[in-house]
Structures are given as structure tokens and as C-alpha cells.
Short mmCIF file of N, CA and C in Angstrom, two decimals:
data_model
loop_
_atom_site.label_atom_id
_atom_site.label_comp_id
_atom_site.label_asym_id
_atom_site.label_seq_id
_atom_site.Cartn_x
_atom_site.Cartn_y
_atom_site.Cartn_z
N MET A 1 107.11 107.43 138.86
CA MET A 1 108.28 106.73 139.32
C MET A 1 109.08 106.27 138.10
N ASN A 2 110.33 106.73 138.00
CA ASN A 2 111.19 106.37 136.88
C ASN A 2 111.93 105.08 137.19
N THR A 3 111.58 104.05 136.45
CA THR A 3 112.25 102.76 136.63
C THR A 3 112.61 102.18 135.28
N GLY A 4 113.53 101.24 135.29
CA GLY A 4 113.88 100.50 134.08
C GLY A 4 114.36 101.35 132.93
N PHE A 5 113.59 101.36 131.88
CA PHE A 5 113.94 102.03 130.63
C PHE A 5 114.18 103.52 130.83
N TYR A 6 113.40 104.15 131.68
CA TYR A 6 113.48 105.60 131.84
C TYR A 6 114.68 106.03 132.67
N LYS A 7 115.34 105.12 133.36
CA LYS A 7 116.55 105.45 134.11
C LYS A 7 117.77 105.55 133.20
N LEU A 8 117.67 104.96 132.03
CA LEU A 8 118.79 104.96 131.09
C LEU A 8 118.98 106.33 130.48
N SER A 9 120.20 106.57 129.99
CA SER A 9 120.46 107.84 129.30
C SER A 9 119.66 107.90 128.01
N ARG A 10 119.49 109.09 127.49
CA ARG A 10 118.70 109.28 126.27
C ARG A 10 119.31 108.49 125.09
N ASN A 11 120.63 108.49 124.98
CA ASN A 11 121.28 107.75 123.88
C ASN A 11 121.03 106.25 123.99
N LYS A 12 121.07 105.72 125.20
CA LYS A 12 120.79 104.29 125.38
C LYS A 12 119.33 103.99 125.07
N GLN A 13 118.43 104.89 125.43
CA GLN A 13 117.02 104.70 125.11
C GLN A 13 116.82 104.66 123.60
N LYS A 14 117.48 105.58 122.89
CA LYS A 14 117.38 105.62 121.43
C LYS A 14 117.91 104.33 120.81
N ALA A 15 119.05 103.85 121.32
CA ALA A 15 119.65 102.63 120.79
C ALA A 15 118.74 101.43 121.02
N ILE A 16 118.21 101.30 122.22
CA ILE A 16 117.32 100.19 122.53
C ILE A 16 116.07 100.25 121.69
N TYR A 17 115.53 101.44 121.51
CA TYR A 17 114.34 101.63 120.70
C TYR A 17 114.59 101.20 119.25
N GLY A 18 115.69 101.68 118.67
CA GLY A 18 116.01 101.34 117.28
C GLY A 18 116.27 99.86 117.10
N ILE A 19 117.02 99.26 118.02
CA ILE A 19 117.30 97.83 117.94
C ILE A 19 116.01 97.02 118.09
N GLY A 20 115.16 97.45 119.00
CA GLY A 20 113.88 96.76 119.19
C GLY A 20 113.01 96.79 117.94
N LEU A 21 112.96 97.95 117.29
CA LEU A 21 112.19 98.04 116.04
C LEU A 21 112.80 97.17 114.94
N ALA A 22 114.14 97.16 114.85
CA ALA A 22 114.80 96.34 113.83
C ALA A 22 114.53 94.86 114.08
N ILE A 23 114.61 94.43 115.33
CA ILE A 23 114.32 93.03 115.66
C ILE A 23 112.88 92.70 115.31
N ASN A 24 111.97 93.61 115.63
CA ASN A 24 110.56 93.42 115.29
C ASN A 24 110.38 93.26 113.78
N ASP A 25 111.05 94.12 113.00
CA ASP A 25 110.96 94.03 111.54
C ASP A 25 111.54 92.72 111.02
N ILE A 26 112.68 92.30 111.59
CA ILE A 26 113.29 91.04 111.16
C ILE A 26 112.34 89.88 111.41
N LEU A 27 111.75 89.85 112.59
CA LEU A 27 110.84 88.75 112.93
C LEU A 27 109.61 88.73 112.02
N PHE A 28 108.99 89.89 111.82
CA PHE A 28 107.78 89.92 111.01
C PHE A 28 108.06 89.75 109.52
N LEU A 29 109.16 90.28 109.03
CA LEU A 29 109.52 90.05 107.62
C LEU A 29 109.85 88.58 107.40
N GLY A 30 110.58 87.99 108.32
CA GLY A 30 110.88 86.55 108.21
C GLY A 30 109.61 85.71 108.22
N ALA A 31 108.70 86.05 109.13
CA ALA A 31 107.43 85.31 109.20
C ALA A 31 106.62 85.50 107.93
N SER A 32 106.64 86.70 107.36
CA SER A 32 105.87 86.94 106.14
C SER A 32 106.47 86.20 104.95
N TYR A 33 107.80 86.15 104.84
CA TYR A 33 108.41 85.37 103.77
C TYR A 33 108.10 83.89 103.94
N TYR A 34 108.17 83.40 105.17
CA TYR A 34 107.85 81.99 105.40
C TYR A 34 106.39 81.71 105.01
N ALA A 35 105.48 82.59 105.41
CA ALA A 35 104.07 82.41 105.07
C ALA A 35 103.87 82.44 103.55
N ALA A 36 104.57 83.35 102.88
CA ALA A 36 104.45 83.43 101.42
C ALA A 36 104.95 82.15 100.76
N TYR A 37 106.08 81.63 101.23
CA TYR A 37 106.60 80.40 100.67
C TYR A 37 105.67 79.23 100.97
N PHE A 38 105.15 79.20 102.17
CA PHE A 38 104.23 78.13 102.55
C PHE A 38 102.99 78.14 101.65
N ILE A 39 102.41 79.31 101.46
CA ILE A 39 101.22 79.42 100.61
C ILE A 39 101.57 79.04 99.17
N ARG A 40 102.73 79.48 98.71
CA ARG A 40 103.13 79.21 97.32
C ARG A 40 103.42 77.74 97.07
N PHE A 41 104.14 77.09 97.99
CA PHE A 41 104.64 75.75 97.71
C PHE A 41 103.86 74.63 98.38
N TYR A 42 103.09 74.91 99.41
CA TYR A 42 102.44 73.84 100.16
C TYR A 42 100.91 73.88 100.10
N THR A 43 100.37 74.79 99.34
CA THR A 43 98.92 74.83 99.17
C THR A 43 98.61 74.77 97.68
N ASN A 44 97.39 74.56 97.36
CA ASN A 44 96.97 74.50 95.96
C ASN A 44 96.29 75.80 95.52
N LEU A 45 96.62 76.90 96.15
CA LEU A 45 95.98 78.17 95.81
C LEU A 45 96.37 78.66 94.42
N PHE A 46 97.64 78.50 94.04
CA PHE A 46 98.11 79.05 92.78
C PHE A 46 98.36 77.99 91.72
N ALA A 47 98.78 76.84 92.14
CA ALA A 47 99.06 75.73 91.22
C ALA A 47 99.16 74.46 92.05
N PRO A 48 99.02 73.34 91.41
CA PRO A 48 99.20 72.10 92.17
C PRO A 48 100.58 72.07 92.82
N SER A 49 100.62 71.75 94.09
CA SER A 49 101.89 71.77 94.80
C SER A 49 102.46 70.36 94.92
N LEU A 50 103.77 70.33 94.99
CA LEU A 50 104.46 69.07 95.21
C LEU A 50 104.62 68.89 96.72
N VAL A 51 104.38 67.70 97.19
CA VAL A 51 104.49 67.45 98.62
C VAL A 51 105.96 67.47 99.01
N SER A 52 106.30 68.35 99.92
CA SER A 52 107.66 68.47 100.41
C SER A 52 107.58 69.02 101.82
N TYR A 53 108.56 68.72 102.62
CA TYR A 53 108.53 69.18 104.00
C TYR A 53 109.64 70.18 104.30
N THR A 54 110.31 70.65 103.28
CA THR A 54 111.37 71.65 103.48
C THR A 54 111.20 72.76 102.45
N ILE A 55 111.68 73.91 102.82
CA ILE A 55 111.74 75.03 101.89
C ILE A 55 113.15 75.07 101.34
N ASP A 56 113.29 75.24 100.06
CA ASP A 56 114.59 75.25 99.40
C ASP A 56 115.51 76.26 100.10
N GLU A 57 116.74 75.86 100.34
CA GLU A 57 117.70 76.72 101.04
C GLU A 57 117.96 78.02 100.29
N ARG A 58 117.85 78.00 98.97
CA ARG A 58 118.07 79.24 98.21
C ARG A 58 117.03 80.30 98.59
N TYR A 59 115.81 79.88 98.81
CA TYR A 59 114.77 80.84 99.19
C TYR A 59 115.05 81.43 100.56
N VAL A 60 115.57 80.64 101.46
CA VAL A 60 115.93 81.15 102.78
C VAL A 60 117.06 82.16 102.65
N PHE A 61 118.07 81.85 101.84
CA PHE A 61 119.19 82.75 101.64
C PHE A 61 118.73 84.08 101.04
N TYR A 62 117.92 84.02 100.00
CA TYR A 62 117.47 85.25 99.37
C TYR A 62 116.49 86.02 100.25
N SER A 63 115.77 85.34 101.09
CA SER A 63 114.91 86.03 102.04
C SER A 63 115.75 86.87 103.00
N LEU A 64 116.87 86.32 103.42
CA LEU A 64 117.77 87.08 104.30
C LEU A 64 118.30 88.33 103.58
N ILE A 65 118.61 88.19 102.29
CA ILE A 65 119.06 89.36 101.52
C ILE A 65 117.94 90.39 101.44
N TYR A 66 116.71 89.95 101.17
CA TYR A 66 115.59 90.88 101.09
C TYR A 66 115.33 91.57 102.43
N ILE A 67 115.44 90.82 103.50
CA ILE A 67 115.25 91.42 104.82
C ILE A 67 116.32 92.47 105.06
N GLY A 68 117.55 92.17 104.66
CA GLY A 68 118.63 93.16 104.77
C GLY A 68 118.35 94.41 103.95
N PHE A 69 117.88 94.23 102.70
CA PHE A 69 117.49 95.37 101.87
C PHE A 69 116.44 96.21 102.59
N SER A 70 115.45 95.54 103.11
CA SER A 70 114.35 96.25 103.77
C SER A 70 114.84 97.03 104.98
N LEU A 71 115.68 96.42 105.79
CA LEU A 71 116.19 97.11 106.98
C LEU A 71 117.01 98.34 106.61
N ILE A 72 117.82 98.22 105.55
CA ILE A 72 118.61 99.37 105.11
C ILE A 72 117.70 100.49 104.61
N VAL A 73 116.69 100.13 103.83
CA VAL A 73 115.75 101.14 103.33
C VAL A 73 115.01 101.80 104.49
N PHE A 74 114.54 101.01 105.44
CA PHE A 74 113.82 101.56 106.59
C PHE A 74 114.73 102.50 107.38
N LEU A 75 116.00 102.12 107.53
CA LEU A 75 116.95 102.97 108.24
C LEU A 75 117.18 104.28 107.49
N LEU A 76 117.33 104.19 106.17
CA LEU A 76 117.55 105.40 105.37
C LEU A 76 116.34 106.34 105.40
N PHE A 77 115.16 105.79 105.54
CA PHE A 77 113.96 106.62 105.62
C PHE A 77 113.69 107.13 107.04
N GLY A 78 114.56 106.80 107.97
CA GLY A 78 114.45 107.31 109.33
C GLY A 78 113.35 106.66 110.15
N LEU A 79 112.99 105.43 109.82
CA LEU A 79 111.90 104.78 110.54
C LEU A 79 112.32 104.24 111.90
N TYR A 80 113.63 104.18 112.15
CA TYR A 80 114.10 103.69 113.44
C TYR A 80 114.51 104.84 114.37
N SER A 81 114.15 106.05 114.03
CA SER A 81 114.54 107.22 114.82
C SER A 81 113.61 107.40 116.01
N PHE A 82 114.19 107.46 117.18
CA PHE A 82 113.45 107.65 118.42
C PHE A 82 112.79 109.03 118.46
N ASP A 83 113.45 110.01 117.87
CA ASP A 83 112.94 111.38 117.90
C ASP A 83 111.80 111.63 116.92
N LYS A 84 111.65 110.76 115.95
CA LYS A 84 110.62 110.97 114.92
C LYS A 84 109.41 110.09 115.09
N ILE A 85 109.29 109.44 116.23
CA ILE A 85 108.14 108.55 116.43
C ILE A 85 106.88 109.39 116.62
N TYR A 86 105.79 108.89 116.11
CA TYR A 86 104.48 109.54 116.22
C TYR A 86 104.48 110.95 115.63
N THR A 87 105.01 111.08 114.44
CA THR A 87 105.02 112.39 113.79
C THR A 87 103.82 112.58 112.87
N GLY A 88 102.87 111.68 112.94
CA GLY A 88 101.64 111.85 112.19
C GLY A 88 101.68 111.27 110.80
N PRO A 89 100.88 111.85 109.90
CA PRO A 89 100.74 111.31 108.54
C PRO A 89 102.05 111.23 107.76
N LYS A 90 103.01 112.09 108.07
CA LYS A 90 104.30 112.02 107.38
C LYS A 90 104.98 110.68 107.64
N LYS A 91 104.84 110.20 108.85
CA LYS A 91 105.45 108.91 109.21
C LYS A 91 104.79 107.78 108.42
N TYR A 92 103.47 107.83 108.29
CA TYR A 92 102.77 106.78 107.56
C TYR A 92 103.18 106.78 106.10
N LEU A 93 103.34 107.95 105.52
CA LEU A 93 103.78 108.04 104.13
C LEU A 93 105.19 107.46 103.98
N LYS A 94 106.08 107.76 104.94
CA LYS A 94 107.42 107.20 104.89
C LYS A 94 107.40 105.67 104.97
N ILE A 95 106.51 105.13 105.77
CA ILE A 95 106.41 103.67 105.89
C ILE A 95 105.99 103.07 104.56
N VAL A 96 104.97 103.64 103.95
CA VAL A 96 104.47 103.11 102.68
C VAL A 96 105.54 103.24 101.60
N VAL A 97 106.17 104.39 101.49
CA VAL A 97 107.19 104.60 100.46
C VAL A 97 108.38 103.67 100.69
N SER A 98 108.80 103.50 101.93
CA SER A 98 109.95 102.62 102.19
C SER A 98 109.64 101.17 101.85
N VAL A 99 108.43 100.72 102.10
CA VAL A 99 108.05 99.35 101.73
C VAL A 99 108.02 99.21 100.21
N VAL A 100 107.48 100.20 99.52
CA VAL A 100 107.45 100.15 98.05
C VAL A 100 108.87 100.14 97.49
N VAL A 101 109.75 100.96 98.03
CA VAL A 101 111.14 100.98 97.57
C VAL A 101 111.81 99.64 97.80
N SER A 102 111.59 99.04 98.96
CA SER A 102 112.21 97.73 99.23
C SER A 102 111.66 96.65 98.30
N VAL A 103 110.38 96.72 97.96
CA VAL A 103 109.82 95.76 97.00
C VAL A 103 110.46 95.95 95.62
N PHE A 104 110.63 97.21 95.20
CA PHE A 104 111.28 97.46 93.91
C PHE A 104 112.74 97.00 93.92
N LEU A 105 113.42 97.15 95.05
CA LEU A 105 114.79 96.63 95.15
C LEU A 105 114.80 95.11 95.00
N THR A 106 113.83 94.46 95.59
CA THR A 106 113.71 93.00 95.48
C THR A 106 113.49 92.60 94.02
N ILE A 107 112.58 93.27 93.35
CA ILE A 107 112.31 92.98 91.95
C ILE A 107 113.54 93.28 91.10
N GLY A 108 114.19 94.41 91.37
CA GLY A 108 115.40 94.77 90.64
C GLY A 108 116.50 93.75 90.82
N PHE A 109 116.63 93.25 92.04
CA PHE A 109 117.63 92.22 92.31
C PHE A 109 117.35 90.97 91.49
N GLY A 110 116.09 90.60 91.40
CA GLY A 110 115.71 89.43 90.62
C GLY A 110 115.95 89.62 89.14
N LYS A 111 115.73 90.83 88.64
CA LYS A 111 115.95 91.12 87.22
C LYS A 111 117.44 91.23 86.91
N LEU A 112 118.19 91.81 87.84
CA LEU A 112 119.61 92.05 87.62
C LEU A 112 120.41 90.75 87.53
N PHE A 113 120.09 89.82 88.40
CA PHE A 113 120.81 88.56 88.44
C PHE A 113 119.99 87.48 87.76
N GLU A 114 120.27 87.25 86.49
CA GLU A 114 119.51 86.26 85.73
C GLU A 114 119.77 84.84 86.22
N GLY A 115 120.91 84.61 86.86
CA GLY A 115 121.21 83.30 87.39
C GLY A 115 120.52 83.03 88.71
N TYR A 116 119.76 83.97 89.14
CA TYR A 116 119.04 83.90 90.40
C TYR A 116 117.94 82.85 90.29
N PRO A 117 118.02 81.76 91.05
CA PRO A 117 117.12 80.62 90.83
C PRO A 117 115.79 80.72 91.57
N PHE A 118 114.86 81.47 91.04
CA PHE A 118 113.52 81.49 91.60
C PHE A 118 112.53 81.82 90.50
N SER A 119 111.29 81.60 90.78
CA SER A 119 110.25 81.81 89.78
C SER A 119 110.11 83.29 89.47
N ARG A 120 110.18 83.64 88.18
CA ARG A 120 110.05 85.03 87.77
C ARG A 120 108.66 85.32 87.19
N ILE A 121 107.72 84.49 87.48
CA ILE A 121 106.39 84.66 86.91
C ILE A 121 105.74 85.97 87.36
N TRP A 122 106.12 86.48 88.51
CA TRP A 122 105.50 87.70 89.06
C TRP A 122 106.26 88.95 88.68
N ILE A 123 107.45 88.81 88.07
CA ILE A 123 108.26 89.99 87.72
C ILE A 123 107.94 90.41 86.30
#
């Protein structure tokens, strides 16, 4: 029985699929940046932390830029393509390579803009 999603045209299915994946990536990338900042600034895992209840607004702004970089890279690698889903090991390689490229873009952004106010200890 074809109901809901399957009643839509193929183009609408592709659009919904791509948008759904992008929203999923935005949510999980945002959560991962928040978790990274929380671990970095609110725990004593790496260094004594200062007690604070907010994350610096600059980190939120740059996280949005990084998420944008990642989404563009994922799009360029065809990870949001409805027709290429479940293509096997090639898809997994594309995922790994696209994540590595987005991390290098993040590092490059940090190196390129010296006025960029964040810790460069990891670069």
C-alpha cells in the first residue's frame, strides 16, 4: 500500500531525503561541537577549567561556519543524493574522505585568519 512518502513524485522524494539528511547532519554536528566545547571548558580532562555557565558567542559563531563548511563538502561529495544511497564501500569511503576534508578546511580556516580568537594548541 503506497501511502505518505511514496505517493510523492520522485523529485519531491529526493528533495525531502536530501533536506532530511542535511537537517540530521546539522543537528549532530551542532551537538558534537557543543559536546566538544563542554568537555574542553567545563571539565578538568585537559586543563583546570574556569567555572562558567555560558559558551563564548565566538565559538557558537565559528561552529556555524564549520557546520556550513561540512554541509558544502558533504553536498559536493554527493552524500545527499537519493540515487546514490546504499552504494556499498564506495559510499563509506566518500563519508570518511568528506569528513577529513571538512576537518582540514576547519584547520585551514583557523590558520588563514590569525585574528580568529580561539585556542590554536591543536593546530
